[in-house]
XYZ file of C-alpha atoms in Angstrom:
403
model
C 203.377 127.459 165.931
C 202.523 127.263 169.542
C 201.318 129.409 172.361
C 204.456 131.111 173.869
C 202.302 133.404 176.522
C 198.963 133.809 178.109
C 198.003 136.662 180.287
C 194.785 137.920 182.146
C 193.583 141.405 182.162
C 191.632 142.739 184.760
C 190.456 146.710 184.071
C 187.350 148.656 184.876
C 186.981 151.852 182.738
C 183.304 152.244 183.883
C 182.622 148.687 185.174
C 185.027 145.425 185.270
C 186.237 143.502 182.530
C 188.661 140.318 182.034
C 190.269 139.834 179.031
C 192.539 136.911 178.436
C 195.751 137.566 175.619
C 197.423 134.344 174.268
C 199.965 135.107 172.010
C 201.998 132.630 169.846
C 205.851 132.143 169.025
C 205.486 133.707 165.699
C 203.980 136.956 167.493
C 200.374 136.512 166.654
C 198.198 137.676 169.595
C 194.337 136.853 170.345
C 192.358 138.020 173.183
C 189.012 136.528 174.041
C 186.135 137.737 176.782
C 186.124 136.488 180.011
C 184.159 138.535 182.247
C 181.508 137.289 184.488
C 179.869 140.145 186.310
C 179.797 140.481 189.913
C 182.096 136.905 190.212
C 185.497 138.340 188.038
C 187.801 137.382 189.908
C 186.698 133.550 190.305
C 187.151 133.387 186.603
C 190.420 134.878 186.960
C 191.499 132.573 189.390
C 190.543 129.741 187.317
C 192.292 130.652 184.420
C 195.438 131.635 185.891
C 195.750 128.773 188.341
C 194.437 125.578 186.233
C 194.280 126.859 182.161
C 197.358 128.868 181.549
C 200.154 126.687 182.263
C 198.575 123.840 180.942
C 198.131 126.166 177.510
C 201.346 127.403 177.213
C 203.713 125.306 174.374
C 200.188 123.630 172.681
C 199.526 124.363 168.909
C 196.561 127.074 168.806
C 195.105 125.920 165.544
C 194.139 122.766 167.227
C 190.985 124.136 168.211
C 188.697 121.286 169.148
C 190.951 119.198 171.082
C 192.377 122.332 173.063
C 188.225 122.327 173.672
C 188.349 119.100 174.345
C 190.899 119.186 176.691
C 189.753 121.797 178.585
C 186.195 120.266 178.795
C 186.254 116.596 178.691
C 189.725 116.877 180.550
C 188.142 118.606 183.499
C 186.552 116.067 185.874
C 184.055 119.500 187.382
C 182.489 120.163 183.814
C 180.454 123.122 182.942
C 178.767 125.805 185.251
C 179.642 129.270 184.560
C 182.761 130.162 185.739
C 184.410 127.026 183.746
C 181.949 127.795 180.346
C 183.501 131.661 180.823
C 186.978 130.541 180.851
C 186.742 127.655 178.556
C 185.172 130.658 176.147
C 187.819 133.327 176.581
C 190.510 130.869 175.453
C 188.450 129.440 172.601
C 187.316 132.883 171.030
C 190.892 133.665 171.484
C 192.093 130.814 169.392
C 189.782 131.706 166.885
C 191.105 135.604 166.825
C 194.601 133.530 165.790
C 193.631 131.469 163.663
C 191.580 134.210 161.698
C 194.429 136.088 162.097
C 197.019 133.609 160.440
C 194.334 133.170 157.726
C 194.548 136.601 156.757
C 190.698 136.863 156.866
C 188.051 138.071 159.366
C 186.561 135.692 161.397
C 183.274 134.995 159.429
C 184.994 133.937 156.667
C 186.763 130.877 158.189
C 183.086 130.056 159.701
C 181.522 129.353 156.564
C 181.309 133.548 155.299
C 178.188 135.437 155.252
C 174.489 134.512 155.546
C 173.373 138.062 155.617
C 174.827 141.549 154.950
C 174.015 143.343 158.085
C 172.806 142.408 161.749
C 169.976 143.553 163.735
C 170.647 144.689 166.980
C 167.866 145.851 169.617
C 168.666 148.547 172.177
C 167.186 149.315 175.714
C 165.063 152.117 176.889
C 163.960 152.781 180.095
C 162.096 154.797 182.239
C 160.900 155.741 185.990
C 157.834 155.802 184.435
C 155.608 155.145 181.236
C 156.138 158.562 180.399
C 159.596 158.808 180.575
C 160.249 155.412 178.807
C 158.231 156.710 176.046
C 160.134 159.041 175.621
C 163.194 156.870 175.943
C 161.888 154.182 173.669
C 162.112 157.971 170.962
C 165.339 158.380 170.962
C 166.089 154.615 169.916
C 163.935 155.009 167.025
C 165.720 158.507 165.803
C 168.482 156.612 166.490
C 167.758 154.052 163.977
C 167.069 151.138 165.800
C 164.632 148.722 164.441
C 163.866 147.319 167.431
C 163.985 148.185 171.279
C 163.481 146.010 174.456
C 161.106 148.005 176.896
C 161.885 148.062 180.554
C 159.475 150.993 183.155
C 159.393 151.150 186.664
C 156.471 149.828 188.750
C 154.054 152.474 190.807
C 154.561 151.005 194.422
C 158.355 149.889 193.405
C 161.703 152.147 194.946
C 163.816 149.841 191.832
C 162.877 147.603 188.848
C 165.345 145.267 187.217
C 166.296 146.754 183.925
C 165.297 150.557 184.658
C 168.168 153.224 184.948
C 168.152 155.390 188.039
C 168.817 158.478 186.266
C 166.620 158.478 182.763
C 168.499 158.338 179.303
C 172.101 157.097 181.481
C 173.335 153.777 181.054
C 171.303 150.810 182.836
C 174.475 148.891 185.036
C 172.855 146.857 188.480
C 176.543 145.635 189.565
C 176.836 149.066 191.808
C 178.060 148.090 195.186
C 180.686 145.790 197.196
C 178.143 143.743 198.704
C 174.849 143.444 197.164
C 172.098 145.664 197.529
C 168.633 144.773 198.172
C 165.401 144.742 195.868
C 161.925 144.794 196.974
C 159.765 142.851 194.082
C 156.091 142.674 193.694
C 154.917 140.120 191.152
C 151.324 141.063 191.539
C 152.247 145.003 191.167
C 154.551 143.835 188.112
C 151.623 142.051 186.306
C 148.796 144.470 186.922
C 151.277 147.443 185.152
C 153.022 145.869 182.471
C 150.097 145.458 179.877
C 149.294 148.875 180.664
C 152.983 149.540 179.324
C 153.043 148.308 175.838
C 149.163 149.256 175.389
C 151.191 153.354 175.341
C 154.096 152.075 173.424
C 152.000 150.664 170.158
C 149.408 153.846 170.633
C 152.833 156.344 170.285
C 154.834 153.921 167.632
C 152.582 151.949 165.767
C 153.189 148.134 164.945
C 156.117 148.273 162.829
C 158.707 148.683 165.644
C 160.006 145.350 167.269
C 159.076 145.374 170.898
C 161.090 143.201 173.325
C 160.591 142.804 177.077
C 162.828 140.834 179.537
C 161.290 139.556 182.987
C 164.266 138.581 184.492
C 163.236 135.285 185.873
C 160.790 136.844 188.197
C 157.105 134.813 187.447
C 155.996 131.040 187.959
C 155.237 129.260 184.761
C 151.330 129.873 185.557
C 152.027 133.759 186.302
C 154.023 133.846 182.747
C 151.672 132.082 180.976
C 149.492 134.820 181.882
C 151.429 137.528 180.636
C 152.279 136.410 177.843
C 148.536 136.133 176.690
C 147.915 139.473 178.291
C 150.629 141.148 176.059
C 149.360 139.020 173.067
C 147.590 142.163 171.163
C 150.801 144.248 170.948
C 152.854 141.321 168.982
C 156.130 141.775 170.766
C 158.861 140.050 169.658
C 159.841 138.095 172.461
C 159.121 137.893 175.914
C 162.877 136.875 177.704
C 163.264 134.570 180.708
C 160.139 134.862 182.195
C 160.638 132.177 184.893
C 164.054 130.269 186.119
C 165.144 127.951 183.267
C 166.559 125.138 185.650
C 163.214 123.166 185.231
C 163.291 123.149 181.534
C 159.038 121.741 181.707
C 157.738 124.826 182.913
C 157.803 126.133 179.074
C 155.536 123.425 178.436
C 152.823 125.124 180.499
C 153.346 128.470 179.096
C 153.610 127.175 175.813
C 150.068 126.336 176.106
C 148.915 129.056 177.161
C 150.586 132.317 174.748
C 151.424 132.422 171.545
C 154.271 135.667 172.494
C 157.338 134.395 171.772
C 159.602 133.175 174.326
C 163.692 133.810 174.483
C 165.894 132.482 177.335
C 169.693 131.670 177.874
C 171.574 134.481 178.588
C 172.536 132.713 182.116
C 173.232 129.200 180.092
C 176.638 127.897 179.772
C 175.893 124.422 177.522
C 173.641 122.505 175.543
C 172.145 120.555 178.347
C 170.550 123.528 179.572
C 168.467 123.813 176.746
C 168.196 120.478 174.618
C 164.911 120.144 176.022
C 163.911 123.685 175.418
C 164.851 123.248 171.904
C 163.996 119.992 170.794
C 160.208 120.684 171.874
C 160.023 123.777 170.403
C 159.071 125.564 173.456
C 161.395 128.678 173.060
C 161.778 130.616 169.632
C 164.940 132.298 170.364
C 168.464 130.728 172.519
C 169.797 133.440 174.283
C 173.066 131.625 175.471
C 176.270 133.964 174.299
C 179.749 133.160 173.364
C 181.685 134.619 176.537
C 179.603 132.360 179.323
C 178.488 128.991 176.985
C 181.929 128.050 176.239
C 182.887 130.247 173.053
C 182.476 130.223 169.139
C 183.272 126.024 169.221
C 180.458 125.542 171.462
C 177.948 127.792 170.634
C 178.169 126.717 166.922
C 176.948 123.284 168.127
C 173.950 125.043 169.961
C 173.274 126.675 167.459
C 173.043 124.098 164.644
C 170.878 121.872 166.757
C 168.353 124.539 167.667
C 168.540 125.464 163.791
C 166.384 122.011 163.325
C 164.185 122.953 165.410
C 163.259 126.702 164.124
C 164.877 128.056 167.080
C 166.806 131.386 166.111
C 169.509 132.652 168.109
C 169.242 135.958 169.897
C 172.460 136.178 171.969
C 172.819 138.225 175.244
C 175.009 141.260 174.759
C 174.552 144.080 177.028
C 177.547 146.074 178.628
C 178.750 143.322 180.827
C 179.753 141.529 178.049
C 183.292 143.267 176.795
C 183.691 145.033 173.518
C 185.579 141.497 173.051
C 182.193 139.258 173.028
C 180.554 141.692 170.929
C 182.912 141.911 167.643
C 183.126 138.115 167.837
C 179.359 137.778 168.461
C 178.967 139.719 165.596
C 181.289 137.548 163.530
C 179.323 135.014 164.233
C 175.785 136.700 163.706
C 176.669 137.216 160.259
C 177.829 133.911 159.476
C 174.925 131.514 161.561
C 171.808 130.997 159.355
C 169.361 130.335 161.835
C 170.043 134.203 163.186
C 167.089 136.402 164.968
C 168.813 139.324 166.699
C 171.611 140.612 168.582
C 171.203 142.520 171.888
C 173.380 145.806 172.134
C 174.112 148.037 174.540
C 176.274 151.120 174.090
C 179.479 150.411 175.892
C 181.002 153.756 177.311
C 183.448 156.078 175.539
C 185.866 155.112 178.318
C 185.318 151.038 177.333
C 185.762 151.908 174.072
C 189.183 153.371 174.353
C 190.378 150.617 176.053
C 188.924 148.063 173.467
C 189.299 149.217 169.762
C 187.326 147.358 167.540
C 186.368 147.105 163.458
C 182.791 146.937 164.149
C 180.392 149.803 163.158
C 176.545 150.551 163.547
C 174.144 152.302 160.969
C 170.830 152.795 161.534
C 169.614 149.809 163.745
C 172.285 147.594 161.787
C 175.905 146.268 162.660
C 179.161 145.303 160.667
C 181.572 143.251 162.023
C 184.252 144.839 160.070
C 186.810 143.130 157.642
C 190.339 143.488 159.378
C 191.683 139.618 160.051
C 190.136 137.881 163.447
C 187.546 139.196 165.382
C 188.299 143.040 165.186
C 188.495 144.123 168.799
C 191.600 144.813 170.539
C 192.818 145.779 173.773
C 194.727 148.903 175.131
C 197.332 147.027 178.118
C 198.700 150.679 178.889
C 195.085 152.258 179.102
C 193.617 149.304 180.518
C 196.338 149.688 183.479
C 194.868 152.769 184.119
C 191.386 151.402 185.542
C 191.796 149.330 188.108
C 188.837 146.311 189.200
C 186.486 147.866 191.205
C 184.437 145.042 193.390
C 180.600 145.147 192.776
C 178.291 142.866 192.886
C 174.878 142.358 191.288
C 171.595 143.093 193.570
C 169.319 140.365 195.204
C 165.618 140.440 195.835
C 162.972 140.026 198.252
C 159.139 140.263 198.009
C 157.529 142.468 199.952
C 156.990 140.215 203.078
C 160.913 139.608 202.862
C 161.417 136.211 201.199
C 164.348 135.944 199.468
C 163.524 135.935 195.392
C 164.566 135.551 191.983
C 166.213 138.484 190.942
């Protein structure tokens, strides 16, 4: 068997997605994920003018060494545009090789540590109010737990909040990027307030989660993650830039919430310090951006020595494609905390059928051979990329921030 064709697939039914379709000599398709929002195209360009051709005639069972090759081989390693195309052909090796098996794709991982997996939604609001009100119709929804994003008084837009309340949350919204005023000192005086309204409305039981978006020093996190401390959430994600992996150390000392970053890493380097001192709980780092199911397994097991559980990014720029294999691989890793999910639209959907199913804060990864998801080429045509890019900020004086 060997790779006869590989193709990129560039559609937006609602926002932009890449898909990449090998497919094999003996007519065996798999696609794998490899969108990278607000810098597509660069990903596209990559695989199309350095991966393909040197893909087409190799044996896709050989897994590894194809990784290999496409890693090792590559003098300019990692970084996110290479991790996101390295991972789209990966996942879509494994969506063969599952497929030749006969089996779905936990099953040639090592099968099932658990029956079901936990996702956490999103709910948002202008206000406290509002997100209240929001964070209601997760739990009638069944979801076990919810990650809880409000606007700030003083604040035209905060990271995470939808503009319009109970619509989809998506920040990539114009050709050139718009611009965010950010207040860390409004953001920490209101946040506490927050969560203090959320456990007085829903009691302790339900799983809070809270994402910072890389907005605080390691002193500023520190102290809002011991502010926060009474209402137990269950993690408090990428509260400061990760590229200086010490700064945990500080915070670590400081809070006993616990901490969950990675969704912007794209190896283990970016986190074998994180890990190995125990200063994170959860590795955020998913399959579509940190090199797909070969490398993330390795992440994975190491952080599994260290009580580190896994937690992977998987909100709506992620395509359907990430999520059935993420899912896959959910039920399958034993060190496994939770899965972020956001709805993708009904238009998405169309365009990607997939196995998997949710029931009542719970997914399935379904049981049809490979990963489960497909992809619509003659619907797909039908939405064509759209350029948008994701925001930046500035604080209020106008310095250029985090966003």
């Amino acid at each position: 068997m060997i790779i006869r064709s590989a193709k990129v697939i560039v559609t937006c039914p609602g926002r932009n997605f890449v898909t990449l379709k090998l497919e094999t000599d003996e007519g065996i398709s798999g696609i794998g994920d490899a969108t990278l929002n607000g810098r597509e195209m660069s990903v596209v360009a990559y695989l199309e003018e350095y991966i393909l051709p040197a893909l087409i005639g190799k044996d896709p069972q050989r897994i590894e060494d194809i990784w290999q090759y496409l890693y090792r081989g590559a003098y300019w390693r990692r970084g996110p545009v290479t991790m996101t195309a390295i991972a789209a052909v990966d996942v879509a090796l494994w969506d063969i090789k599952a497929k030749v098996a006969g089996m779905p794709l936990y099953q040639l991982l090592g099968g099932k540590s658990r029956e079901k997996v936990m996702v956490y939604s999103h709910a948002t609001g202008l206000d406290i109010d509002s997100c209240l009100n929001e964070v209601r119709k997760k739990v009638e929804l069944g979801y076990k737990a919810v990650r809880v994003q409000c606007g700030i008084p003083g604040l035209a837009a905060t990271y995470g909040v939808a503009k319009v309340p109970g619509q989809p949350y998506e920040p990539a919204d114009s050709r050139l990027p718009a611009e965010h005023v950010w207040s860390t000192e409004k953001y920490l005086n209101h946040v506490p307030s927050l969560f203090a309204a959320v456990r007085k409305e829903f009691g302790d039981d339900l799983l809070l989660l809270h994402d910072v978006h890389h907005r605080l020093t390691p002193i500023q996190a520190a102290r809002l993650g011991k502010e926060i401390e009474p209402y137990h959430l269950f993690w408090l994600e990428d509260c400061v830039p990760a590229e200086n992996q010490a700064s945990f150390e500080l915070i670590r000392r400081h809070t006993t919430t616990p901490l969950a970053v990675g969704e912007v890493f794209n190896s283990l380097h970016d986190c074998h310090e994180l890990i190995q001192k125990q200063l994170i709980d959860y590795i955020r780092a998913p399959l579509s951006h940190a090199g797909g199911i070969t490398n993330v397994r390795r992440i994975a097991d190491f952080a599994a020595i260290f009580h580190v559980k896994t937690g992977f990014h998987g909100a709506t720029d992620l395509s359907p494609v990430c999520m059935g294999a993420a899912l896959h691989f959910d039920s399958w890793i034993p060190n496994f905390g939770i899965q972020e999910h956001m709805p993708h639209s009904e238009e998405t959907d169309r365009v990607f059928p997939h196995a998997y199913k949710f029931s009542g804060g719970f997914f399935t990864p379904g049981e049809v051979p490979g990963h489960g998801v497909d992809i619509n080429e003659e619907l797909a045509a039908k939405y064509p990329y759209n350029p948008a890019q994701l925001p930046v900020n500035r604080l209020e004086d106008g310095t250029l921030w985090n966003w």
